[in-house]
Amino acid sequence: MKMLLSLIALLSAALIANAAPPTCYSRVLSLSKEITESFKELQTSKAVDSCVEMLPSLYLDIHNYCVLAKLRDFVAYPRCERVLEVSELKEKARSLYTIMISYCRRDLVFLTDDCSALENPVLPPIEPSIIES
């Protein structure tokens, strides 16, 4: 009986821990990843409009202070208003910018201000898959 009660208490604690609301940092991190992935999908989609090819690159590193200028530039880019996916992406970028400069202003720590790192990101190497071995 004690074992069953201990198990129930442990599972309850795990559920409560997972039910905690996201922090500012976790929200900014997840939204930046979502925006970066959406941008990659937009550029590789078959129905790429010519204006999409002209969009500024959008690699986001929330630990780099230059990300704020990058977001501002992307949102202010004057072309592609007629492409729905670009408008949606700009709205997400605007939301991220607003969250970073107002709601999470005190919670974020910028580790660098290297703007060139956002233009030419050094991505981690892709591990070979098990299938290729």
CSV table of C-alpha atoms in Angstrom, one decimal, residues 4 15 19 21 25 37-38 68 77 81 100 106 109 127:
chain,number,residue,atom,x,y,z
A,4,LEU,CA,1.3,2.5,-4.3
A,15,LEU,CA,2.4,16.0,-13.7
A,19,ALA,CA,2.1,21.7,-16.0
A,21,PRO,CA,3.7,27.7,-17.5
A,25,TYR,CA,13.1,32.5,-22.0
A,37,GLU,CA,12.0,26.6,-39.3
A,38,SER,CA,9.1,28.4,-41.0
A,68,LEU,CA,16.7,42.6,-32.4
A,77,TYR,CA,11.1,44.7,-45.4
A,81,GLU,CA,2.9,41.8,-48.6
A,100,MET,CA,12.0,40.4,-26.3
A,106,ARG,CA,14.9,41.7,-17.9
A,109,VAL,CA,21.0,37.7,-21.4
A,127,GLU,CA,25.5,13.4,-37.9
